[in-house]
Short mmCIF file of C-alpha atoms in Angstrom, two decimals:
data_model
loop_
_atom_site.label_atom_id
_atom_site.label_comp_id
_atom_site.label_asym_id
_atom_site.label_seq_id
_atom_site.Cartn_x
_atom_site.Cartn_y
_atom_site.Cartn_z
CA UNK A 1 -19.89 18.84 26.94
CA UNK A 2 -23.30 17.79 25.61
CA UNK A 3 -23.71 15.55 22.60
CA UNK A 4 -24.40 18.47 20.27
CA UNK A 5 -21.21 20.16 21.48
CA UNK A 6 -19.33 16.90 20.98
CA UNK A 7 -20.52 16.87 17.37
CA UNK A 8 -19.36 20.47 16.88
CA UNK A 9 -16.00 19.89 18.59
CA UNK A 10 -15.18 16.86 16.48
CA UNK A 11 -16.66 18.07 13.20
CA UNK A 12 -18.75 14.90 12.97
CA UNK A 13 -22.49 15.36 12.20
CA UNK A 14 -24.80 14.74 15.17
CA UNK A 15 -26.65 11.93 13.38
CA UNK A 16 -23.33 10.18 12.78
CA UNK A 17 -22.35 10.56 16.45
CA UNK A 18 -25.64 8.94 17.46
CA UNK A 19 -25.08 6.15 14.97
CA UNK A 20 -21.62 5.45 16.42
CA UNK A 21 -23.15 5.35 19.92
CA UNK A 22 -25.82 2.86 18.79
CA UNK A 23 -23.16 0.72 17.11
CA UNK A 24 -21.05 0.78 20.29
CA UNK A 25 -18.16 2.36 18.44
CA UNK A 26 -18.22 5.26 20.87
CA UNK A 27 -18.70 4.72 24.61
CA UNK A 28 -21.69 6.31 26.34
CA UNK A 29 -21.09 9.60 28.08
CA UNK A 30 -21.60 10.15 31.78
CA UNK A 31 -25.35 10.27 32.43
CA UNK A 32 -26.53 13.59 33.87
CA UNK A 33 -30.27 12.91 33.51
CA UNK A 34 -32.57 10.33 31.91
CA UNK A 35 -32.09 11.93 28.49
CA UNK A 36 -28.74 13.66 28.73
CA UNK A 37 -25.11 12.65 29.05
CA UNK A 38 -21.84 14.51 29.33
CA UNK A 39 -18.88 13.88 27.03
CA UNK A 40 -15.21 14.73 27.32
CA UNK A 41 -12.05 15.16 25.24
CA UNK A 42 -11.52 11.42 25.13
CA UNK A 43 -14.78 11.17 23.20
CA UNK A 44 -13.58 13.74 20.69
CA UNK A 45 -10.41 11.73 20.07
CA UNK A 46 -12.33 8.47 19.85
CA UNK A 47 -14.77 10.02 17.37
CA UNK A 48 -11.93 11.05 15.08
CA UNK A 49 -10.41 7.60 15.35
CA UNK A 50 -13.71 5.89 14.49
CA UNK A 51 -14.32 8.14 11.53
CA UNK A 52 -10.81 7.54 10.20
CA UNK A 53 -11.09 3.76 10.57
CA UNK A 54 -14.43 3.65 8.75
CA UNK A 55 -13.57 6.27 6.14
CA UNK A 56 -10.01 6.45 4.77
CA UNK A 57 -9.07 3.28 6.67
CA UNK A 58 -11.77 1.33 4.86
CA UNK A 59 -12.66 -0.92 7.82
CA UNK A 60 -16.15 -2.36 8.26
CA UNK A 61 -18.16 -1.42 11.36
CA UNK A 62 -17.62 -4.91 12.77
CA UNK A 63 -13.88 -4.74 12.19
CA UNK A 64 -13.58 -1.24 13.62
CA UNK A 65 -15.51 -2.38 16.69
CA UNK A 66 -13.06 -5.24 17.11
CA UNK A 67 -10.06 -2.91 16.88
CA UNK A 68 -11.51 -0.49 19.40
CA UNK A 69 -12.45 -3.28 21.80
CA UNK A 70 -8.95 -4.71 21.60
CA UNK A 71 -7.42 -1.28 22.20
CA UNK A 72 -9.65 -0.66 25.20
CA UNK A 73 -8.53 -3.75 27.06
CA UNK A 74 -4.89 -4.19 26.16
CA UNK A 75 -2.54 -1.30 25.72
CA UNK A 76 0.22 -2.05 28.12
CA UNK A 77 2.93 -1.51 25.54
CA UNK A 78 3.41 0.13 22.18
CA UNK A 79 4.13 -3.32 20.75
CA UNK A 80 0.72 -4.59 21.79
CA UNK A 81 -1.08 -1.61 20.28
CA UNK A 82 0.92 -1.97 17.08
CA UNK A 83 -0.04 -5.64 16.88
CA UNK A 84 -3.74 -4.83 17.21
CA UNK A 85 -3.54 -2.07 14.60
CA UNK A 86 -1.58 -4.19 12.13
CA UNK A 87 -3.94 -7.13 12.42
CA UNK A 88 -6.89 -4.83 11.85
CA UNK A 89 -5.61 -3.85 8.43
CA UNK A 90 -3.98 -7.13 7.40
CA UNK A 91 -6.38 -9.55 5.71
CA UNK A 92 -6.44 -13.05 7.15
CA UNK A 93 -3.79 -15.22 5.49
CA UNK A 94 -5.07 -17.62 2.84
CA UNK A 95 -5.00 -21.17 4.16
CA UNK A 96 -1.92 -23.27 3.66
CA UNK A 97 0.56 -20.41 3.43
CA UNK A 98 3.76 -21.31 5.18
CA UNK A 99 6.21 -18.55 6.14
CA UNK A 100 9.47 -20.16 5.16
CA UNK A 101 10.64 -17.49 2.74
CA UNK A 102 9.26 -14.61 4.79
CA UNK A 103 11.08 -15.87 7.88
CA UNK A 104 14.31 -16.34 5.93
CA UNK A 105 14.11 -12.78 4.58
CA UNK A 106 13.38 -11.25 7.96
CA UNK A 107 16.31 -13.20 9.36
CA UNK A 108 18.61 -12.05 6.56
CA UNK A 109 17.75 -8.45 7.40
CA UNK A 110 18.28 -9.07 11.12
CA UNK A 111 14.76 -7.93 11.99
CA UNK A 112 13.06 -8.94 15.23
CA UNK A 113 9.39 -9.60 14.56
CA UNK A 114 6.56 -11.34 16.36
CA UNK A 115 7.30 -15.05 15.68
CA UNK A 116 3.62 -15.95 16.07
CA UNK A 117 2.43 -13.29 13.68
CA UNK A 118 0.84 -15.40 10.97
CA UNK A 119 -1.00 -12.78 8.93
CA UNK A 120 1.80 -10.23 8.55
CA UNK A 121 4.47 -12.82 7.70
CA UNK A 122 2.00 -14.49 5.36
CA UNK A 123 1.39 -11.16 3.58
CA UNK A 124 5.11 -10.99 2.78
CA UNK A 125 5.19 -14.62 1.66
CA UNK A 126 2.12 -14.16 -0.58
CA UNK A 127 3.56 -10.98 -2.12
CA UNK A 128 6.90 -12.61 -2.93
CA UNK A 129 5.18 -15.75 -4.27
CA UNK A 130 2.85 -13.63 -6.40
CA UNK A 131 5.74 -11.84 -8.07
CA UNK A 132 7.52 -15.10 -8.77
CA UNK A 133 4.41 -16.83 -10.14
CA UNK A 134 3.88 -13.87 -12.47
CA UNK A 135 7.39 -14.34 -13.85
CA UNK A 136 8.54 -11.02 -12.39
CA UNK A 137 12.27 -11.03 -11.86
CA UNK A 138 12.91 -9.37 -8.51
CA UNK A 139 16.66 -9.42 -7.83
CA UNK A 140 17.71 -9.90 -4.19
CA UNK A 141 19.33 -6.46 -4.08
CA UNK A 142 16.04 -4.82 -5.11
CA UNK A 143 14.17 -6.68 -2.41
CA UNK A 144 16.83 -5.58 0.07
CA UNK A 145 16.41 -2.02 -1.19
CA UNK A 146 12.66 -2.19 -0.54
CA UNK A 147 13.38 -3.49 2.95
CA UNK A 148 15.84 -0.67 3.64
CA UNK A 149 13.38 1.97 2.44
CA UNK A 150 10.59 0.57 4.60
CA UNK A 151 12.90 0.31 7.61
CA UNK A 152 13.76 4.00 7.24
CA UNK A 153 10.06 4.77 7.12
CA UNK A 154 9.23 2.55 10.09
CA UNK A 155 12.08 3.89 12.19
CA UNK A 156 10.87 7.49 11.82
CA UNK A 157 7.32 6.37 12.58
CA UNK A 158 8.20 4.48 15.73
CA UNK A 159 10.52 7.26 16.92
CA UNK A 160 7.54 9.60 16.57
CA UNK A 161 5.20 7.67 18.87
CA UNK A 162 3.97 10.20 21.45
CA UNK A 163 4.59 8.84 24.92
CA UNK A 164 2.83 11.46 27.06
CA UNK A 165 -0.31 9.33 27.30
CA UNK A 166 -1.44 5.84 26.37
CA UNK A 167 -4.43 7.37 24.63
CA UNK A 168 -2.24 9.52 22.39
CA UNK A 169 0.04 6.59 21.58
CA UNK A 170 -2.93 4.41 20.63
CA UNK A 171 -4.38 7.12 18.41
CA UNK A 172 -1.02 7.65 16.70
CA UNK A 173 -0.18 4.01 16.11
CA UNK A 174 -3.62 2.99 14.85
CA UNK A 175 -4.05 5.98 12.55
CA UNK A 176 -0.45 5.79 11.39
CA UNK A 177 -0.87 2.17 10.44
CA UNK A 178 -4.23 2.56 8.73
CA UNK A 179 -3.98 5.99 7.10
CA UNK A 180 -0.35 6.20 6.00
CA UNK A 181 -0.58 3.22 3.63
CA UNK A 182 -2.61 5.07 0.97
CA UNK A 183 -0.23 8.02 1.38
CA UNK A 184 2.83 5.87 0.66
CA UNK A 185 1.21 4.25 -2.37
CA UNK A 186 0.20 7.62 -3.82
CA UNK A 187 3.73 8.95 -3.27
CA UNK A 188 5.26 5.92 -4.97
CA UNK A 189 3.11 6.41 -8.07
CA UNK A 190 3.97 10.09 -8.35
CA UNK A 191 7.65 9.37 -7.70
CA UNK A 192 7.56 6.77 -10.48
CA UNK A 193 6.19 9.39 -12.82
CA UNK A 194 9.03 11.70 -11.92
CA UNK A 195 11.67 8.95 -12.20
CA UNK A 196 10.26 7.89 -15.57
CA UNK A 197 10.41 11.47 -16.79
CA UNK A 198 14.03 11.84 -15.65
CA UNK A 199 15.04 8.54 -17.18
CA UNK A 200 13.15 8.47 -20.44
CA UNK A 201 12.11 12.08 -20.96
CA UNK A 202 8.50 11.14 -21.65
CA UNK A 203 5.70 12.22 -19.41
CA UNK A 204 3.43 9.60 -17.94
CA UNK A 205 0.26 9.46 -20.00
CA UNK A 206 2.23 10.22 -23.14
CA UNK A 207 1.77 14.00 -23.00
CA UNK A 208 4.46 16.02 -24.77
CA UNK A 209 7.43 16.90 -22.61
CA UNK A 210 7.21 20.46 -21.24
CA UNK A 211 10.94 21.00 -20.73
CA UNK A 212 13.98 18.80 -21.28
CA UNK A 213 14.94 16.60 -18.32
CA UNK A 214 17.55 18.04 -16.01
CA UNK A 215 19.46 16.48 -13.14
CA UNK A 216 17.14 15.88 -10.21
CA UNK A 217 17.32 18.46 -7.44
CA UNK A 218 17.49 16.79 -4.04
CA UNK A 219 14.21 16.56 -2.11
CA UNK A 220 14.22 19.55 0.22
CA UNK A 221 13.86 19.26 3.93
CA UNK A 222 11.01 21.41 5.21
CA UNK B 1 2.31 -25.14 -28.95
CA UNK B 2 -1.19 -26.52 -28.45
CA UNK B 3 -3.55 -25.19 -25.79
CA UNK B 4 -2.76 -28.07 -23.40
CA UNK B 5 0.96 -27.34 -23.77
CA UNK B 6 0.28 -23.65 -23.16
CA UNK B 7 -1.44 -24.59 -19.90
CA UNK B 8 1.55 -26.73 -18.89
CA UNK B 9 4.12 -24.09 -19.89
CA UNK B 10 2.41 -21.35 -17.91
CA UNK B 11 1.32 -23.43 -14.94
CA UNK B 12 -2.26 -22.25 -15.42
CA UNK B 13 -4.98 -24.96 -15.40
CA UNK B 14 -6.46 -25.71 -18.82
CA UNK B 15 -9.99 -24.76 -17.71
CA UNK B 16 -8.66 -21.37 -16.59
CA UNK B 17 -6.89 -20.82 -19.91
CA UNK B 18 -10.17 -21.52 -21.72
CA UNK B 19 -12.00 -19.15 -19.42
CA UNK B 20 -9.49 -16.36 -20.17
CA UNK B 21 -9.97 -17.00 -23.89
CA UNK B 22 -13.76 -16.77 -23.57
CA UNK B 23 -13.42 -13.58 -21.54
CA UNK B 24 -11.09 -12.11 -24.20
CA UNK B 25 -8.32 -11.66 -21.66
CA UNK B 26 -6.06 -13.84 -23.80
CA UNK B 27 -5.97 -13.45 -27.59
CA UNK B 28 -6.91 -16.43 -29.74
CA UNK B 29 -4.03 -18.53 -31.06
CA UNK B 30 -3.30 -19.04 -34.73
CA UNK B 31 -5.93 -21.43 -36.13
CA UNK B 32 -4.47 -24.66 -37.51
CA UNK B 33 -7.80 -26.47 -37.98
CA UNK B 34 -11.47 -26.00 -37.12
CA UNK B 35 -10.87 -27.16 -33.56
CA UNK B 36 -7.19 -26.43 -32.93
CA UNK B 37 -4.99 -23.36 -32.59
CA UNK B 38 -1.31 -22.79 -32.01
CA UNK B 39 0.05 -20.60 -29.22
CA UNK B 40 3.44 -18.97 -28.67
CA UNK B 41 5.66 -17.50 -25.96
CA UNK B 42 3.72 -14.23 -26.05
CA UNK B 43 0.68 -16.19 -24.87
CA UNK B 44 2.64 -17.63 -21.96
CA UNK B 45 3.67 -14.14 -20.86
CA UNK B 46 0.16 -12.78 -21.30
CA UNK B 47 -1.28 -15.65 -19.28
CA UNK B 48 1.03 -14.87 -16.37
CA UNK B 49 0.11 -11.20 -16.60
CA UNK B 50 -3.63 -11.96 -16.60
CA UNK B 51 -3.34 -14.29 -13.65
CA UNK B 52 -1.34 -11.74 -11.68
CA UNK B 53 -3.81 -8.93 -12.39
CA UNK B 54 -6.80 -11.04 -11.34
CA UNK B 55 -5.09 -12.76 -8.41
CA UNK B 56 -2.59 -10.79 -6.31
CA UNK B 57 -3.42 -7.58 -8.22
CA UNK B 58 -7.05 -7.86 -7.18
CA UNK B 59 -8.47 -6.44 -10.44
CA UNK B 60 -11.92 -7.42 -11.71
CA UNK B 61 -12.18 -9.19 -15.08
CA UNK B 62 -13.61 -6.02 -16.64
CA UNK B 63 -10.80 -3.87 -15.26
CA UNK B 64 -8.10 -6.35 -16.31
CA UNK B 65 -9.60 -6.43 -19.80
CA UNK B 66 -9.42 -2.64 -19.92
CA UNK B 67 -5.77 -2.62 -18.86
CA UNK B 68 -4.80 -5.26 -21.42
CA UNK B 69 -6.71 -3.49 -24.20
CA UNK B 70 -4.98 -0.22 -23.37
CA UNK B 71 -1.58 -1.91 -23.34
CA UNK B 72 -2.24 -3.57 -26.69
CA UNK B 73 -2.87 -0.34 -28.53
CA UNK B 74 -0.59 2.20 -26.92
CA UNK B 75 2.89 1.37 -25.76
CA UNK B 76 5.05 3.85 -27.53
CA UNK B 77 6.85 4.93 -24.40
CA UNK B 78 7.51 3.70 -20.90
CA UNK B 79 5.61 6.74 -19.63
CA UNK B 80 2.47 5.69 -21.48
CA UNK B 81 2.61 2.16 -20.15
CA UNK B 82 3.21 3.44 -16.64
CA UNK B 83 0.18 5.71 -16.93
CA UNK B 84 -2.06 2.81 -17.99
CA UNK B 85 -0.77 0.59 -15.19
CA UNK B 86 -1.13 3.28 -12.53
CA UNK B 87 -4.66 4.15 -13.53
CA UNK B 88 -5.61 0.50 -13.45
CA UNK B 89 -4.77 0.25 -9.77
CA UNK B 90 -5.77 3.75 -8.66
CA UNK B 91 -9.45 4.05 -7.70
CA UNK B 92 -11.35 6.87 -9.37
CA UNK B 93 -11.04 10.07 -7.36
CA UNK B 94 -14.05 10.97 -5.23
CA UNK B 95 -15.91 13.91 -6.77
CA UNK B 96 -14.97 17.40 -5.78
CA UNK B 97 -11.37 16.67 -4.80
CA UNK B 98 -9.12 19.48 -5.87
CA UNK B 99 -5.38 18.89 -6.08
CA UNK B 100 -4.10 22.08 -4.53
CA UNK B 101 -2.10 20.52 -1.72
CA UNK B 102 -0.93 17.58 -3.79
CA UNK B 103 0.35 19.92 -6.51
CA UNK B 104 2.08 22.12 -3.94
CA UNK B 105 3.83 19.11 -2.41
CA UNK B 106 4.95 17.72 -5.73
CA UNK B 107 6.28 21.16 -6.61
CA UNK B 108 8.11 21.44 -3.30
CA UNK B 109 9.87 18.17 -4.03
CA UNK B 110 10.69 19.25 -7.58
CA UNK B 111 8.92 16.28 -9.11
CA UNK B 112 7.71 16.26 -12.70
CA UNK B 113 4.38 14.47 -12.91
CA UNK B 114 1.55 14.24 -15.41
CA UNK B 115 -0.30 17.54 -14.86
CA UNK B 116 -3.57 16.03 -16.13
CA UNK B 117 -3.35 13.02 -13.84
CA UNK B 118 -6.43 13.51 -11.70
CA UNK B 119 -6.67 10.15 -9.93
CA UNK B 120 -3.07 9.84 -8.77
CA UNK B 121 -2.82 13.44 -7.54
CA UNK B 122 -6.24 13.05 -5.92
CA UNK B 123 -5.04 9.94 -4.09
CA UNK B 124 -2.29 12.02 -2.48
CA UNK B 125 -4.72 14.83 -1.65
CA UNK B 126 -7.24 12.41 -0.10
CA UNK B 127 -4.53 10.68 1.94
CA UNK B 128 -3.19 13.95 3.35
CA UNK B 129 -6.70 15.26 4.04
CA UNK B 130 -7.64 11.99 5.78
CA UNK B 131 -4.69 12.24 8.16
CA UNK B 132 -5.50 15.84 8.97
CA UNK B 133 -9.22 15.18 9.51
CA UNK B 134 -8.32 12.36 11.89
CA UNK B 135 -6.25 14.78 13.95
CA UNK B 136 -3.02 12.98 13.03
CA UNK B 137 -0.08 15.34 13.33
CA UNK B 138 2.14 14.70 10.31
CA UNK B 139 5.11 17.09 10.46
CA UNK B 140 6.41 18.39 7.13
CA UNK B 141 9.77 16.69 7.63
CA UNK B 142 8.05 13.32 8.05
CA UNK B 143 6.08 13.82 4.86
CA UNK B 144 9.32 14.78 3.10
CA UNK B 145 10.92 11.63 4.51
CA UNK B 146 8.12 9.51 3.06
CA UNK B 147 8.62 11.26 -0.28
CA UNK B 148 12.37 10.60 -0.21
CA UNK B 149 11.87 6.92 0.64
CA UNK B 150 9.36 6.48 -2.18
CA UNK B 151 11.60 8.33 -4.62
CA UNK B 152 14.46 5.93 -3.81
CA UNK B 153 12.10 3.05 -4.42
CA UNK B 154 10.73 4.50 -7.67
CA UNK B 155 14.18 5.35 -8.99
CA UNK B 156 15.40 1.77 -8.61
CA UNK B 157 12.21 0.51 -10.21
CA UNK B 158 12.38 2.77 -13.23
CA UNK B 159 16.11 2.09 -13.68
CA UNK B 160 15.23 -1.60 -13.79
CA UNK B 161 12.75 -1.36 -16.69
CA UNK B 162 13.94 -3.92 -19.26
CA UNK B 163 14.33 -2.22 -22.60
CA UNK B 164 15.08 -5.19 -24.86
CA UNK B 165 11.44 -5.45 -25.94
CA UNK B 166 8.23 -3.49 -25.56
CA UNK B 167 6.54 -6.65 -24.37
CA UNK B 168 9.02 -7.15 -21.56
CA UNK B 169 8.78 -3.49 -20.53
CA UNK B 170 4.97 -3.68 -20.41
CA UNK B 171 5.07 -6.86 -18.34
CA UNK B 172 7.55 -5.33 -15.92
CA UNK B 173 5.82 -2.02 -15.45
CA UNK B 174 2.31 -3.43 -15.03
CA UNK B 175 3.33 -6.20 -12.67
CA UNK B 176 5.70 -3.92 -10.78
CA UNK B 177 2.94 -1.41 -10.23
CA UNK B 178 0.26 -3.91 -9.25
CA UNK B 179 2.21 -6.56 -7.36
CA UNK B 180 4.85 -4.57 -5.50
CA UNK B 181 2.32 -2.57 -3.46
CA UNK B 182 1.35 -5.47 -1.18
CA UNK B 183 5.05 -6.29 -0.83
CA UNK B 184 5.89 -2.77 0.37
CA UNK B 185 3.00 -2.73 2.84
CA UNK B 186 3.99 -6.11 4.28
CA UNK B 187 7.60 -4.93 4.62
CA UNK B 188 6.53 -1.73 6.37
CA UNK B 189 4.53 -3.68 8.95
CA UNK B 190 7.38 -6.06 9.69
CA UNK B 191 9.87 -3.17 9.80
CA UNK B 192 7.60 -1.41 12.30
CA UNK B 193 7.67 -4.50 14.48
CA UNK B 194 11.45 -4.49 14.39
CA UNK B 195 11.69 -0.74 15.03
CA UNK B 196 9.23 -1.03 17.92
CA UNK B 197 11.28 -3.85 19.40
CA UNK B 198 14.50 -1.83 19.12
CA UNK B 199 12.91 1.27 20.57
CA UNK B 200 10.73 -0.09 23.33
CA UNK B 201 12.05 -3.60 23.87
CA UNK B 202 8.58 -5.14 23.72
CA UNK B 203 7.59 -7.52 21.00
CA UNK B 204 4.59 -6.77 18.88
CA UNK B 205 1.66 -8.80 20.17
CA UNK B 206 2.96 -8.46 23.71
CA UNK B 207 4.96 -11.71 23.72
CA UNK B 208 7.87 -11.80 26.18
CA UNK B 209 11.11 -10.48 24.80
CA UNK B 210 13.44 -13.27 23.64
CA UNK B 211 16.73 -11.37 24.02
CA UNK B 212 17.55 -7.82 25.07
CA UNK B 213 17.56 -5.24 22.24
CA UNK B 214 20.92 -4.60 20.69
CA UNK B 215 22.05 -1.94 18.23
CA UNK B 216 20.53 -2.63 14.85
CA UNK B 217 22.85 -4.35 12.36
CA UNK B 218 22.66 -2.68 8.96
CA UNK B 219 20.46 -4.40 6.38
CA UNK B 220 22.79 -6.59 4.37
CA UNK B 221 23.18 -6.31 0.65
CA UNK B 222 22.65 -9.66 -1.05
#
């Protein structure tokens, strides 16, 4: 397809497509003349990925370029792709963070993680340290409960990795890592509102209660 | 206690304590002379809260001041405090976001949420829209699974609200909202590494596998 058709097919404005090309976020199409090139379905998928990384994913152009470059050269295994995606959205660890507690927790849960993965282990260490420094009492069983909940989530996500093509797996893992985080955080806040209403009978925001609390119906399967 | 003792008791450097006082993040102590004031345990707790909001919580001074001011005037119910804390960490909704899908989802799950809560509902709407625009196929049962996991998390959190004093409840809810998010995201990433290892037998980052995958042991209770 031509560049204008690529824009239509992906729903991305033509000017934005040209910008991505200039910024090397999108590979050139196959030249058909001095001024024209032909694009394929892979370009449509890449365009969606780029837009998601820069938009909801919140990555800078430089960071998105780094992610895409890393994905283009190394995608021999799902683990590799996951590593690239995770590092793209994990801020560099502050200096001087050791991983002693994070490693001990991961070991307690029997998880197998990348032993050289500084930033992700450091993120856990920093989070736990931050709670402690703030005087927040986080009992071990609560922390274990968080770990169980996130393992359930992760298990379903990894089981869902599409294996029919490397391209599809890359798209899934990168977007799933970057775009699902805001979804989970929004769900937690709304679930807290519901749990608070069930427990205390007062609506979040202090609005008057519409109906008395009743036992929670189970979340329905679709 | 004197201001130097307050610094020692809270582990916050004296210069930082003075800065918080100047910025009105920490209320003045009780004057005992023209140049001295006396501080109490409430100041120690407030100091820890301020430091957590500005540090791991990532709030600006202006935003932290807004949260603290809101907490100081209205804390008649846990729901109110939760609303203030959630709005502090939820970015303002982009203009023109309706909440049709978010409301429909919340209704499907039978959750009771603040019907006037634009930003938190909008965050869910934006997250779901972002996944769809990126061409990410999120089946309804997966979304329901995310909702169930977050409801488990929220339930334990709300059940843990300390009710012995308003001050303690405020501290817990605000810190729990602000500081637990990075913890959950770090846990999800590590859990994904473990799930990927169990499923595909390749370590994240592409390192050679240390031992063959074995059936996952259940996460231990503490």
